[in-house]
PDB file of C-alpha atoms and ligand atoms in Angstrom:
ATOM      1  CA  MET A  13       0.000   0.000   0.000  1.00 77.00           C
ATOM      2  CA  HIS A  14       1.612   3.260  -1.110  1.00 89.00           C
ATOM      3  CA  PRO A  15       1.448   6.183   1.343  1.00 95.00           C
ATOM      4  CA  PRO A  16      -1.098   8.855   0.388  1.00 97.00           C
ATOM      5  CA  GLU A  17       0.375  11.572  -1.827  1.00 98.00           C
ATOM      6  CA  ILE A  18       0.333  15.178  -0.649  1.00 98.00           C
ATOM      7  CA  LEU A  19       1.455  18.457  -2.187  1.00 98.00           C
ATOM      8  CA  VAL A  20       3.553  20.766  -0.001  1.00 98.00           C
ATOM      9  CA  LEU A  21       3.236  24.376  -1.141  1.00 98.00           C
ATOM     10  CA  THR A  22       5.099  26.046   1.727  1.00 97.00           C
ATOM     11  CA  SER A  23       8.747  25.969   2.790  1.00 97.00           C
ATOM     12  CA  MET A  24       7.882  27.427   6.210  1.00 97.00           C
ATOM     13  CA  ILE A  25       7.256  24.087   7.932  1.00 97.00           C
ATOM     14  CA  GLN A  26      10.290  23.429  10.107  1.00 98.00           C
ATOM     15  CA  PRO A  27      12.608  20.434   9.429  1.00 98.00           C
ATOM     16  CA  ALA A  28      11.312  18.162  12.204  1.00 98.00           C
ATOM     17  CA  GLU A  29       7.688  18.507  11.163  1.00 98.00           C
ATOM     18  CA  ARG A  30       8.589  18.273   7.479  1.00 98.00           C
ATOM     19  CA  ALA A  31      10.395  15.013   8.259  1.00 98.00           C
ATOM     20  CA  ALA A  32       7.226  13.798   9.951  1.00 98.00           C
ATOM     21  CA  LEU A  33       5.264  14.520   6.771  1.00 98.00           C
ATOM     22  CA  ASP A  34       7.869  12.741   4.648  1.00 98.00           C
ATOM     23  CA  ALA A  35       7.726   9.714   6.944  1.00 98.00           C
ATOM     24  CA  ILE A  36       3.994   9.102   6.586  1.00 97.00           C
ATOM     25  CA  PHE A  37       3.132  10.531   3.170  1.00 98.00           C
ATOM     26  CA  THR A  38       4.531  10.620  -0.318  1.00 98.00           C
ATOM     27  CA  THR A  39       5.307  14.321  -0.419  1.00 98.00           C
ATOM     28  CA  HIS A  40       5.803  16.584  -3.444  1.00 98.00           C
ATOM     29  CA  GLY A  41       7.186  20.123  -3.209  1.00 96.00           C
ATOM     30  CA  PRO A  42       7.606  22.898  -2.700  1.00 97.00           C
ATOM     31  CA  LEU A  43       8.135  23.208  -6.463  1.00 96.00           C
ATOM     32  CA  GLY A  44       8.739  25.988  -8.961  1.00 96.00           C
ATOM     33  CA  SER A  45       5.882  26.758 -11.333  1.00 95.00           C
ATOM     34  CA  ALA A  46       7.156  24.638 -14.239  1.00 97.00           C
ATOM     35  CA  ALA A  47       7.875  21.622 -12.041  1.00 97.00           C
ATOM     36  CA  LEU A  48       4.528  22.024 -10.297  1.00 97.00           C
ATOM     37  CA  ASP A  49       2.706  22.103 -13.638  1.00 97.00           C
ATOM     38  CA  ALA A  50       4.530  18.930 -14.686  1.00 98.00           C
ATOM     39  CA  LEU A  51       3.704  17.187 -11.399  1.00 98.00           C
ATOM     40  CA  LEU A  52       0.046  18.117 -11.615  1.00 97.00           C
ATOM     41  CA  ALA A  53      -0.166  16.912 -15.197  1.00 97.00           C
ATOM     42  CA  ALA A  54       1.417  13.593 -14.265  1.00 97.00           C
ATOM     43  CA  ARG A  55       0.004  12.935 -10.794  1.00 97.00           C
ATOM     44  CA  GLY A  56      -2.548  15.619  -9.973  1.00 97.00           C
ATOM     45  CA  ASP A  57      -5.308  13.004  -9.794  1.00 98.00           C
ATOM     46  CA  ARG A  58      -3.386  11.180  -7.015  1.00 98.00           C
ATOM     47  CA  ILE A  59      -2.876  14.155  -4.662  1.00 98.00           C
ATOM     48  CA  LEU A  60      -5.148  13.757  -1.635  1.00 98.00           C
ATOM     49  CA  GLY A  61      -3.879  16.543   0.610  1.00 98.00           C
ATOM     50  CA  ILE A  62      -2.103  19.904   0.595  1.00 98.00           C
ATOM     51  CA  ALA A  63       0.145  21.470   3.223  1.00 98.00           C
ATOM     52  CA  THR A  64       0.241  25.199   2.570  1.00 98.00           C
ATOM     53  CA  SER A  65       0.536  28.533   4.397  1.00 96.00           C
ATOM     54  CA  GLY A  66      -1.279  31.844   4.397  1.00 89.00           C
ATOM     55  CA  ARG A  67       1.336  33.283   2.071  1.00 90.00           C
ATOM     56  CA  GLU A  68       0.725  30.837  -0.817  1.00 95.00           C
ATOM     57  CA  LEU A  69      -1.988  31.306  -3.440  1.00 96.00           C
ATOM     58  CA  LEU A  70      -4.379  28.359  -3.624  1.00 97.00           C
ATOM     59  CA  ASP A  71      -6.894  29.373  -6.262  1.00 96.00           C
ATOM     60  CA  SER A  72      -9.568  27.610  -8.296  1.00 95.00           C
ATOM     61  CA  ALA A  73      -7.178  27.051 -11.217  1.00 95.00           C
ATOM     62  CA  LEU A  74      -4.801  25.027  -9.056  1.00 97.00           C
ATOM     63  CA  LEU A  75      -7.627  23.229  -7.284  1.00 97.00           C
ATOM     64  CA  ALA A  76      -9.108  22.189 -10.657  1.00 97.00           C
ATOM     65  CA  LYS A  77      -5.928  20.148 -11.284  1.00 98.00           C
ATOM     66  CA  LEU A  78      -6.469  18.183  -8.040  1.00 98.00           C
ATOM     67  CA  PRO A  79      -9.686  16.197  -8.549  1.00 98.00           C
ATOM     68  CA  ALA A  80      -9.028  13.796  -5.660  1.00 98.00           C
ATOM     69  CA  LEU A  81      -8.107  16.444  -3.077  1.00 98.00           C
ATOM     70  CA  ARG A  82      -9.640  15.817   0.353  1.00 98.00           C
ATOM     71  CA  ILE A  83      -7.919  18.217   2.736  1.00 98.00           C
ATOM     72  CA  VAL A  84      -5.940  21.454   2.848  1.00 98.00           C
ATOM     73  CA  ALA A  85      -3.901  21.979   6.047  1.00 98.00           C
ATOM     74  CA  CYS A  86      -2.797  25.607   6.377  1.00 98.00           C
ATOM     75  CA  PHE A  87       0.323  26.552   8.351  1.00 98.00           C
ATOM     76  CA  SER A  88      -1.082  29.963   9.342  1.00 97.00           C
ATOM     77  CA  ALA A  89      -4.105  31.691  10.800  1.00 97.00           C
ATOM     78  CA  GLY A  90      -4.717  33.696   7.654  1.00 96.00           C
ATOM     79  CA  ILE A  91      -6.450  31.868   4.822  1.00 96.00           C
ATOM     80  CA  ASP A  92      -7.144  34.938   2.713  1.00 93.00           C
ATOM     81  CA  ARG A  93      -5.145  33.584  -0.256  1.00 94.00           C
ATOM     82  CA  ILE A  94      -7.099  30.310  -0.332  1.00 97.00           C
ATOM     83  CA  ASP A  95     -10.261  29.960  -2.420  1.00 97.00           C
ATOM     84  CA  THR A  96     -12.344  28.751   0.504  1.00 96.00           C
ATOM     85  CA  ALA A  97     -15.556  28.861  -1.540  1.00 97.00           C
ATOM     86  CA  ALA A  98     -14.077  26.414  -4.040  1.00 97.00           C
ATOM     87  CA  LEU A  99     -13.015  24.103  -1.205  1.00 98.00           C
ATOM     88  CA  ALA A 100     -16.462  24.242   0.402  1.00 97.00           C
ATOM     89  CA  ALA A 101     -18.181  23.583  -2.925  1.00 97.00           C
ATOM     90  CA  ARG A 102     -16.184  20.353  -3.291  1.00 97.00           C
ATOM     91  CA  GLY A 103     -16.432  19.348   0.373  1.00 98.00           C
ATOM     92  CA  ILE A 104     -12.655  19.637   0.819  1.00 98.00           C
ATOM     93  CA  ALA A 105     -11.662  20.061   4.478  1.00 98.00           C
ATOM     94  CA  LEU A 106      -9.601  23.101   5.502  1.00 98.00           C
ATOM     95  CA  THR A 107      -7.656  23.488   8.750  1.00 98.00           C
ATOM     96  CA  ASN A 108      -5.517  26.397   9.961  1.00 98.00           C
ATOM     97  CA  THR A 109      -3.333  27.179  12.969  1.00 98.00           C
ATOM     98  CA  SER A 110      -5.236  30.163  14.364  1.00 97.00           C
ATOM     99  CA  ALA A 111      -5.764  28.515  17.754  1.00 97.00           C
ATOM    100  CA  VAL A 112      -2.157  27.291  17.847  1.00 98.00           C
ATOM    101  CA  LEU A 113      -0.464  30.644  17.289  1.00 98.00           C
ATOM    102  CA  ALA A 114      -2.913  33.040  18.982  1.00 98.00           C
ATOM    103  CA  GLU A 115      -0.991  33.397  22.262  1.00 98.00           C
ATOM    104  CA  GLU A 116       2.302  33.988  20.450  1.00 98.00           C
ATOM    105  CA  VAL A 117       0.820  36.622  18.151  1.00 98.00           C
ATOM    106  CA  ALA A 118      -0.879  38.283  21.114  1.00 98.00           C
ATOM    107  CA  ASP A 119       2.481  38.542  22.893  1.00 98.00           C
ATOM    108  CA  LEU A 120       3.925  40.411  19.924  1.00 98.00           C
ATOM    109  CA  ALA A 121       0.890  42.675  19.646  1.00 98.00           C
ATOM    110  CA  MET A 122       1.334  43.742  23.260  1.00 98.00           C
ATOM    111  CA  ALA A 123       5.079  44.157  22.751  1.00 98.00           C
ATOM    112  CA  LEU A 124       4.460  46.400  19.720  1.00 98.00           C
ATOM    113  CA  ALA A 125       1.970  48.485  21.712  1.00 98.00           C
ATOM    114  CA  VAL A 126       4.428  48.962  24.591  1.00 98.00           C
ATOM    115  CA  MET A 127       7.384  49.655  22.285  1.00 98.00           C
ATOM    116  CA  ALA A 128       5.429  52.178  20.223  1.00 98.00           C
ATOM    117  CA  ARG A 129       3.915  54.092  23.141  1.00 98.00           C
ATOM    118  CA  ARG A 130       7.067  54.037  25.295  1.00 98.00           C
ATOM    119  CA  ARG A 131       9.295  54.943  22.299  1.00 98.00           C
ATOM    120  CA  LEU A 132      11.582  51.929  22.749  1.00 98.00           C
ATOM    121  CA  VAL A 133      13.200  52.099  19.292  1.00 97.00           C
ATOM    122  CA  ALA A 134      14.178  55.734  19.867  1.00 96.00           C
ATOM    123  CA  ALA A 135      15.233  54.880  23.438  1.00 98.00           C
ATOM    124  CA  ASP A 136      17.551  52.139  22.244  1.00 98.00           C
ATOM    125  CA  ALA A 137      19.112  54.554  19.740  1.00 97.00           C
ATOM    126  CA  HIS A 138      19.424  57.192  22.467  1.00 98.00           C
ATOM    127  CA  VAL A 139      21.653  54.859  24.506  1.00 98.00           C
ATOM    128  CA  ARG A 140      23.602  53.335  21.621  1.00 98.00           C
ATOM    129  CA  SER A 141      24.367  56.728  20.071  1.00 98.00           C
ATOM    130  CA  GLY A 142      25.909  58.101  23.283  1.00 98.00           C
ATOM    131  CA  ALA A 143      23.244  60.783  23.505  1.00 98.00           C
ATOM    132  CA  TRP A 144      22.293  59.680  27.009  1.00 98.00           C
ATOM    133  CA  ALA A 145      25.923  59.614  28.100  1.00 98.00           C
ATOM    134  CA  SER A 146      26.362  63.125  26.770  1.00 98.00           C
ATOM    135  CA  GLY A 147      23.517  64.371  28.904  1.00 98.00           C
ATOM    136  CA  GLN A 148      20.832  64.655  26.258  1.00 98.00           C
ATOM    137  CA  GLY A 149      17.322  64.166  27.630  1.00 98.00           C
ATOM    138  CA  PHE A 150      14.801  61.659  26.296  1.00 98.00           C
ATOM    139  CA  ALA A 151      11.218  62.759  25.665  1.00 97.00           C
ATOM    140  CA  PHE A 152       8.419  61.056  27.545  1.00 97.00           C
ATOM    141  CA  GLY A 153       6.307  58.401  25.917  1.00 97.00           C
ATOM    142  CA  ARG A 154       2.635  57.656  26.560  1.00 97.00           C
ATOM    143  CA  SER A 155       1.394  55.314  29.274  1.00 96.00           C
ATOM    144  CA  LEU A 156      -0.575  52.136  28.710  1.00 96.00           C
ATOM    145  CA  GLN A 157      -2.015  52.255  32.221  1.00 95.00           C
ATOM    146  CA  GLY A 158      -5.744  52.828  31.921  1.00 94.00           C
ATOM    147  CA  ALA A 159      -5.411  53.422  28.191  1.00 98.00           C
ATOM    148  CA  ARG A 160      -8.399  52.514  26.034  1.00 98.00           C
ATOM    149  CA  MET A 161      -7.523  49.599  23.716  1.00 98.00           C
ATOM    150  CA  GLY A 162      -9.815  49.024  20.761  1.00 98.00           C
ATOM    151  CA  LEU A 163      -9.684  45.553  19.226  1.00 98.00           C
ATOM    152  CA  LEU A 164     -10.635  45.441  15.552  1.00 98.00           C
ATOM    153  CA  GLY A 165     -11.454  41.760  15.212  1.00 98.00           C
ATOM    154  CA  PHE A 166     -12.111  39.364  18.074  1.00 98.00           C
ATOM    155  CA  GLY A 167     -11.152  35.870  16.967  1.00 96.00           C
ATOM    156  CA  HIS A 168      -8.575  33.632  18.647  1.00 97.00           C
ATOM    157  CA  ILE A 169      -5.900  36.335  18.355  1.00 98.00           C
ATOM    158  CA  GLY A 170      -8.100  39.264  19.386  1.00 98.00           C
ATOM    159  CA  ALA A 171      -9.336  37.337  22.428  1.00 98.00           C
ATOM    160  CA  ALA A 172      -5.762  36.452  23.441  1.00 98.00           C
ATOM    161  CA  ILE A 173      -4.757  40.115  23.171  1.00 98.00           C
ATOM    162  CA  ALA A 174      -7.787  41.097  25.258  1.00 98.00           C
ATOM    163  CA  ARG A 175      -6.745  38.754  28.073  1.00 98.00           C
ATOM    164  CA  ARG A 176      -3.278  40.308  28.191  1.00 98.00           C
ATOM    165  CA  ALA A 177      -4.508  43.877  27.933  1.00 98.00           C
ATOM    166  CA  ALA A 178      -7.139  43.426  30.662  1.00 97.00           C
ATOM    167  CA  ALA A 179      -4.507  41.973  32.998  1.00 97.00           C
ATOM    168  CA  ALA A 180      -2.239  44.938  32.199  1.00 96.00           C
ATOM    169  CA  GLY A 181      -4.875  47.496  33.213  1.00 95.00           C
ATOM    170  CA  LEU A 182      -6.136  48.659  29.827  1.00 98.00           C
ATOM    171  CA  ALA A 183      -9.796  49.444  29.162  1.00 98.00           C
ATOM    172  CA  LEU A 184     -11.049  47.223  26.319  1.00 98.00           C
ATOM    173  CA  ARG A 185     -13.594  47.847  23.568  1.00 98.00           C
ATOM    174  CA  TYR A 186     -14.035  46.082  20.254  1.00 98.00           C
ATOM    175  CA  CYS A 187     -15.433  46.163  16.746  1.00 98.00           C
ATOM    176  CA  THR A 188     -16.525  43.105  14.756  1.00 98.00           C
ATOM    177  CA  ARG A 189     -18.992  42.656  11.880  1.00 96.00           C
ATOM    178  CA  THR A 190     -21.630  41.563  14.393  1.00 96.00           C
ATOM    179  CA  GLN A 191     -21.722  42.134  18.137  1.00 97.00           C
ATOM    180  CA  ARG A 192     -20.643  39.100  20.141  1.00 95.00           C
ATOM    181  CA  PRO A 193     -23.372  37.834  22.511  1.00 94.00           C
ATOM    182  CA  GLY A 194     -21.958  37.378  26.011  1.00 93.00           C
ATOM    183  CA  LEU A 195     -18.857  39.500  25.362  1.00 96.00           C
ATOM    184  CA  ASP A 196     -19.142  42.092  28.144  1.00 96.00           C
ATOM    185  CA  LEU A 197     -17.152  44.876  26.500  1.00 98.00           C
ATOM    186  CA  PRO A 198     -18.173  48.122  24.780  1.00 98.00           C
ATOM    187  CA  PHE A 199     -19.023  47.372  21.135  1.00 98.00           C
ATOM    188  CA  HIS A 200     -18.599  49.719  18.185  1.00 98.00           C
ATOM    189  CA  ALA A 201     -20.147  48.971  14.820  1.00 98.00           C
ATOM    190  CA  THR A 202     -17.422  50.662  12.739  1.00 98.00           C
ATOM    191  CA  PRO A 203     -13.627  51.037  12.883  1.00 98.00           C
ATOM    192  CA  LEU A 204     -14.070  54.818  12.965  1.00 98.00           C
ATOM    193  CA  ALA A 205     -16.327  54.685  16.008  1.00 98.00           C
ATOM    194  CA  LEU A 206     -13.877  52.311  17.684  1.00 98.00           C
ATOM    195  CA  ALA A 207     -10.946  54.622  16.967  1.00 98.00           C
ATOM    196  CA  GLN A 208     -12.864  57.608  18.324  1.00 98.00           C
ATOM    197  CA  ASP A 209     -13.173  55.700  21.619  1.00 98.00           C
ATOM    198  CA  SER A 210      -9.614  54.321  21.753  1.00 98.00           C
ATOM    199  CA  ASP A 211      -6.051  55.356  22.566  1.00 98.00           C
ATOM    200  CA  ILE A 212      -4.637  52.161  21.035  1.00 98.00           C
ATOM    201  CA  LEU A 213      -6.234  50.453  18.036  1.00 98.00           C
ATOM    202  CA  VAL A 214      -5.116  46.855  17.425  1.00 99.00           C
ATOM    203  CA  VAL A 215      -5.880  45.401  14.000  1.00 98.00           C
ATOM    204  CA  ALA A 216      -6.623  41.696  14.499  1.00 98.00           C
ATOM    205  CA  THR A 217      -8.950  41.030  11.559  1.00 98.00           C
ATOM    206  CA  THR A 218      -8.628  38.690   8.630  1.00 96.00           C
ATOM    207  CA  GLY A 219      -6.988  40.032   5.488  1.00 95.00           C
ATOM    208  CA  GLY A 220      -8.223  39.837   1.925  1.00 93.00           C
ATOM    209  CA  ALA A 221     -10.257  42.065  -0.396  1.00 94.00           C
ATOM    210  CA  ALA A 222     -13.234  42.339   1.985  1.00 94.00           C
ATOM    211  CA  ASN A 223     -11.111  44.146   4.578  1.00 97.00           C
ATOM    212  CA  ARG A 224      -8.891  46.206   2.263  1.00 98.00           C
ATOM    213  CA  ASN A 225      -8.397  49.702   3.715  1.00 98.00           C
ATOM    214  CA  LEU A 226     -10.797  48.927   6.553  1.00 98.00           C
ATOM    215  CA  VAL A 227      -8.647  51.271   8.633  1.00 98.00           C
ATOM    216  CA  ASP A 228      -8.728  54.425   6.524  1.00 98.00           C
ATOM    217  CA  GLU A 229      -7.402  57.958   6.985  1.00 98.00           C
ATOM    218  CA  ALA A 230     -10.344  59.159   9.066  1.00 98.00           C
ATOM    219  CA  THR A 231      -9.977  56.176  11.404  1.00 98.00           C
ATOM    220  CA  LEU A 232      -6.231  56.675  11.769  1.00 98.00           C
ATOM    221  CA  ARG A 233      -6.585  60.371  12.516  1.00 98.00           C
ATOM    222  CA  ALA A 234      -9.417  59.691  14.962  1.00 98.00           C
ATOM    223  CA  LEU A 235      -6.787  57.964  17.147  1.00 98.00           C
ATOM    224  CA  GLY A 236      -5.066  61.315  17.226  1.00 98.00           C
ATOM    225  CA  PRO A 237      -1.578  62.702  17.984  1.00 98.00           C
ATOM    226  CA  HIS A 238      -1.244  60.614  21.150  1.00 98.00           C
ATOM    227  CA  GLY A 239      -2.898  57.520  19.681  1.00 98.00           C
ATOM    228  CA  THR A 240      -1.235  54.263  18.639  1.00 98.00           C
ATOM    229  CA  LEU A 241      -2.018  51.805  15.864  1.00 99.00           C
ATOM    230  CA  VAL A 242      -0.862  48.167  16.120  1.00 99.00           C
ATOM    231  CA  ASN A 243      -1.213  45.893  13.080  1.00 98.00           C
ATOM    232  CA  ILE A 244      -0.568  42.144  13.421  1.00 98.00           C
ATOM    233  CA  ALA A 245      -3.169  41.193  10.798  1.00 98.00           C
ATOM    234  CA  ARG A 246      -2.452  42.011   7.141  1.00 98.00           C
ATOM    235  CA  GLY A 247      -0.948  45.098   5.580  1.00 98.00           C
ATOM    236  CA  GLU A 248      -3.846  45.653   3.192  1.00 97.00           C
ATOM    237  CA  VAL A 249      -6.286  46.155   6.082  1.00 98.00           C
ATOM    238  CA  VAL A 250      -4.739  49.578   6.763  1.00 98.00           C
ATOM    239  CA  GLU A 251      -4.676  52.388   4.159  1.00 98.00           C
ATOM    240  CA  GLU A 252      -0.904  52.559   4.096  1.00 98.00           C
ATOM    241  CA  ALA A 253      -0.477  55.915   2.338  1.00 98.00           C
ATOM    242  CA  ALA A 254      -2.745  57.508   4.955  1.00 98.00           C
ATOM    243  CA  LEU A 255      -0.821  55.773   7.744  1.00 98.00           C
ATOM    244  CA  LEU A 256       2.497  57.115   6.465  1.00 98.00           C
ATOM    245  CA  ALA A 257       1.065  60.637   6.146  1.00 98.00           C
ATOM    246  CA  ALA A 258      -0.517  60.642   9.624  1.00 98.00           C
ATOM    247  CA  LEU A 259       2.661  59.327  11.269  1.00 98.00           C
ATOM    248  CA  ALA A 260       4.752  61.929   9.415  1.00 98.00           C
ATOM    249  CA  ASP A 261       2.559  64.961  10.169  1.00 98.00           C
ATOM    250  CA  GLY A 262       1.637  64.005  13.738  1.00 98.00           C
ATOM    251  CA  GLY A 263      -1.977  63.173  13.005  1.00 98.00           C
ATOM    252  CA  LEU A 264      -1.241  59.758  14.519  1.00 98.00           C
ATOM    253  CA  GLY A 265       1.119  59.483  17.466  1.00 98.00           C
ATOM    254  CA  SER A 266       2.784  56.115  16.880  1.00 98.00           C
ATOM    255  CA  ALA A 267       2.452  52.674  15.355  1.00 98.00           C
ATOM    256  CA  GLY A 268       3.716  49.140  15.854  1.00 98.00           C
ATOM    257  CA  LEU A 269       3.611  47.162  12.593  1.00 99.00           C
ATOM    258  CA  ASP A 270       4.328  43.496  11.865  1.00 98.00           C
ATOM    259  CA  VAL A 271       2.677  43.486   8.447  1.00 98.00           C
ATOM    260  CA  PHE A 272       2.872  45.754   5.408  1.00 98.00           C
ATOM    261  CA  LEU A 273       1.137  46.296   2.102  1.00 97.00           C
ATOM    262  CA  ASN A 274       3.933  45.062  -0.191  1.00 95.00           C
ATOM    263  CA  GLU A 275       5.997  43.051   2.254  1.00 97.00           C
ATOM    264  CA  PRO A 276       8.820  42.233   2.302  1.00 97.00           C
ATOM    265  CA  LYS A 277       9.467  45.314   0.110  1.00 98.00           C
ATOM    266  CA  VAL A 278       8.325  47.758   2.798  1.00 98.00           C
ATOM    267  CA  ASP A 279       7.734  51.366   1.752  1.00 98.00           C
ATOM    268  CA  PRO A 280      11.083  53.098   2.490  1.00 98.00           C
ATOM    269  CA  ARG A 281       9.272  56.049   4.053  1.00 98.00           C
ATOM    270  CA  PHE A 282       8.615  53.927   7.164  1.00 98.00           C
ATOM    271  CA  ALA A 283      12.353  53.711   7.867  1.00 97.00           C
ATOM    272  CA  ALA A 284      12.578  57.499   8.162  1.00 97.00           C
ATOM    273  CA  LEU A 285       9.842  57.724  10.821  1.00 97.00           C
ATOM    274  CA  PRO A 286      10.943  57.862  14.499  1.00 96.00           C
ATOM    275  CA  ASN A 287       7.469  56.998  15.817  1.00 97.00           C
ATOM    276  CA  VAL A 288       6.977  53.549  14.335  1.00 98.00           C
ATOM    277  CA  VAL A 289       8.175  50.094  15.371  1.00 98.00           C
ATOM    278  CA  LEU A 290       8.823  47.830  12.371  1.00 98.00           C
ATOM    279  CA  ALA A 291       8.822  44.015  12.524  1.00 98.00           C
ATOM    280  CA  PRO A 292       9.210  41.594   9.567  1.00 98.00           C
ATOM    281  CA  HIS A 293       5.967  39.575   9.927  1.00 98.00           C
ATOM    282  CA  ILE A 294       7.294  37.573  12.876  1.00 98.00           C
ATOM    283  CA  ALA A 295       4.214  37.403  15.096  1.00 98.00           C
ATOM    284  CA  SER A 296       4.114  33.600  15.110  1.00 98.00           C
ATOM    285  CA  ALA A 297       7.836  33.166  14.475  1.00 98.00           C
ATOM    286  CA  THR A 298       9.189  31.397  17.539  1.00 98.00           C
ATOM    287  CA  VAL A 299      10.787  27.967  17.642  1.00 98.00           C
ATOM    288  CA  GLU A 300       8.046  26.677  19.889  1.00 98.00           C
ATOM    289  CA  THR A 301       5.039  28.029  18.017  1.00 98.00           C
ATOM    290  CA  ARG A 302       6.244  27.249  14.505  1.00 98.00           C
ATOM    291  CA  SER A 303       6.928  23.685  15.682  1.00 98.00           C
ATOM    292  CA  ALA A 304       3.442  23.444  17.165  1.00 98.00           C
ATOM    293  CA  MET A 305       1.965  24.833  13.946  1.00 98.00           C
ATOM    294  CA  GLY A 306       3.803  22.228  11.908  1.00 98.00           C
ATOM    295  CA  ALA A 307       2.613  19.478  14.243  1.00 98.00           C
ATOM    296  CA  HIS A 308      -0.950  20.710  13.735  1.00 98.00           C
ATOM    297  CA  VAL A 309      -0.516  20.434   9.956  1.00 98.00           C
ATOM    298  CA  VAL A 310       0.857  16.900  10.303  1.00 98.00           C
ATOM    299  CA  GLN A 311      -1.979  15.862  12.607  1.00 98.00           C
ATOM    300  CA  SER A 312      -4.634  17.400  10.358  1.00 98.00           C
ATOM    301  CA  LEU A 313      -3.372  15.519   7.312  1.00 98.00           C
ATOM    302  CA  ARG A 314      -2.870  12.309   9.265  1.00 97.00           C
ATOM    303  CA  ALA A 315      -6.399  12.415  10.668  1.00 97.00           C
ATOM    304  CA  ALA A 316      -7.934  13.071   7.258  1.00 97.00           C
ATOM    305  CA  LEU A 317      -5.874  10.673   5.154  1.00 98.00           C
ATOM    306  CA  LEU A 318      -4.700   7.898   7.468  1.00 95.00           C
ATOM    307  CA  ALA A 319      -7.613   7.523   9.859  1.00 74.00           C
ATOM    308  CA  ALA A 320      -8.362   3.870  10.547  1.00 58.00           C
TER     309      ALA A 320
HETATM  310  C1  LIG B   7       1.958  32.904   9.626  1.00 74.92           C
HETATM  311  C2  LIG B   7       0.450  34.804   9.589  1.00 74.92           C
HETATM  312  O1  LIG B   7       1.845  32.251  10.859  1.00 74.92           O
HETATM  313  O2  LIG B   7      -0.647  33.022  10.668  1.00 74.92           O
HETATM  314  C3  LIG B   7      -0.736  33.962   9.859  1.00 74.92           C
HETATM  315  O3  LIG B   7      -1.774  34.292   9.268  1.00 74.92           O
HETATM  316  O4  LIG B   7       0.301  35.914   9.189  1.00 74.92           O
HETATM  317  C4  LIG B   7       1.817  34.360   9.828  1.00 74.92           C
HETATM  318  O5  LIG B   7       2.221  34.741  11.129  1.00 74.92           O
HETATM  319  C5  LIG B   7       3.304  32.631   8.996  1.00 74.92           C
HETATM  320  O6  LIG B   7       3.372  33.394   7.845  1.00 74.92           O
HETATM  321  C6  LIG B   7       3.439  31.148   8.651  1.00 74.92           C
HETATM  322  O7  LIG B   7       2.540  30.861   7.599  1.00 74.92           O
END
């Protein structure tokens, strides 16, 4: 009995978990486009599962070449580049790692909020440059104590951020498409209303076309000159040109960003801004969490394709 064949579209699964996939499945990929086309032409009808990530495109054209596909296991929370409607129409299972990585991503969201409001990047430079030693003063930051934190999105990640923020003394409010029954926090129906009632706005929504520019110029400027934006979701959710302008002219006080519109080719204007913390999409990127995410992918595929 040959092991079930799966297609691996992502190179982000760590070696130990990739070895686990190789041990129980016949694995193909990751492959360049020409080699992938050749594989699909030769064996596409034998591929039963896919291991992918939120950064890979899995569209209807690719799915059409996989008539026997039964499961897609996604090594990420975000599934905005996966044609989920096409999967649902064919009854193909889809799993992701939202629950696995939520605590890790929430840690980084809180770190970005603290670093942005307490000016940690500028503080580090102040010491390294010798400015402190030479007697130069360092301007105050803004406190998080009692600050109003608005959560835009309240899934696994938003809820994990809320637990941390509540324990740290922040006053929580949220905005989601529909109000959450039983969630005893102030609800706002729009991002603008949330920003008008927040000192810190944390973007924890899904990405994709439906949420493009959800955080627009008016919302950014409603946070104000002492306000802070944190984005650990997707770059396209925030109107980036408006963000750059508001950070540059003081309409927005500070930002902590782990995601960008055209990452990894980040707009060079960010590098010139002293009031922004920049991270290279590392919210889930720890040894422990990436290993757990890979194990979740292995288990999802095993359960779907090797169940007794
Ligand atoms: C991924 C992400 O975890 O989970 C997501 O949606 O944005 C990332 O942190 C990482 O890219 C691995 O796919």
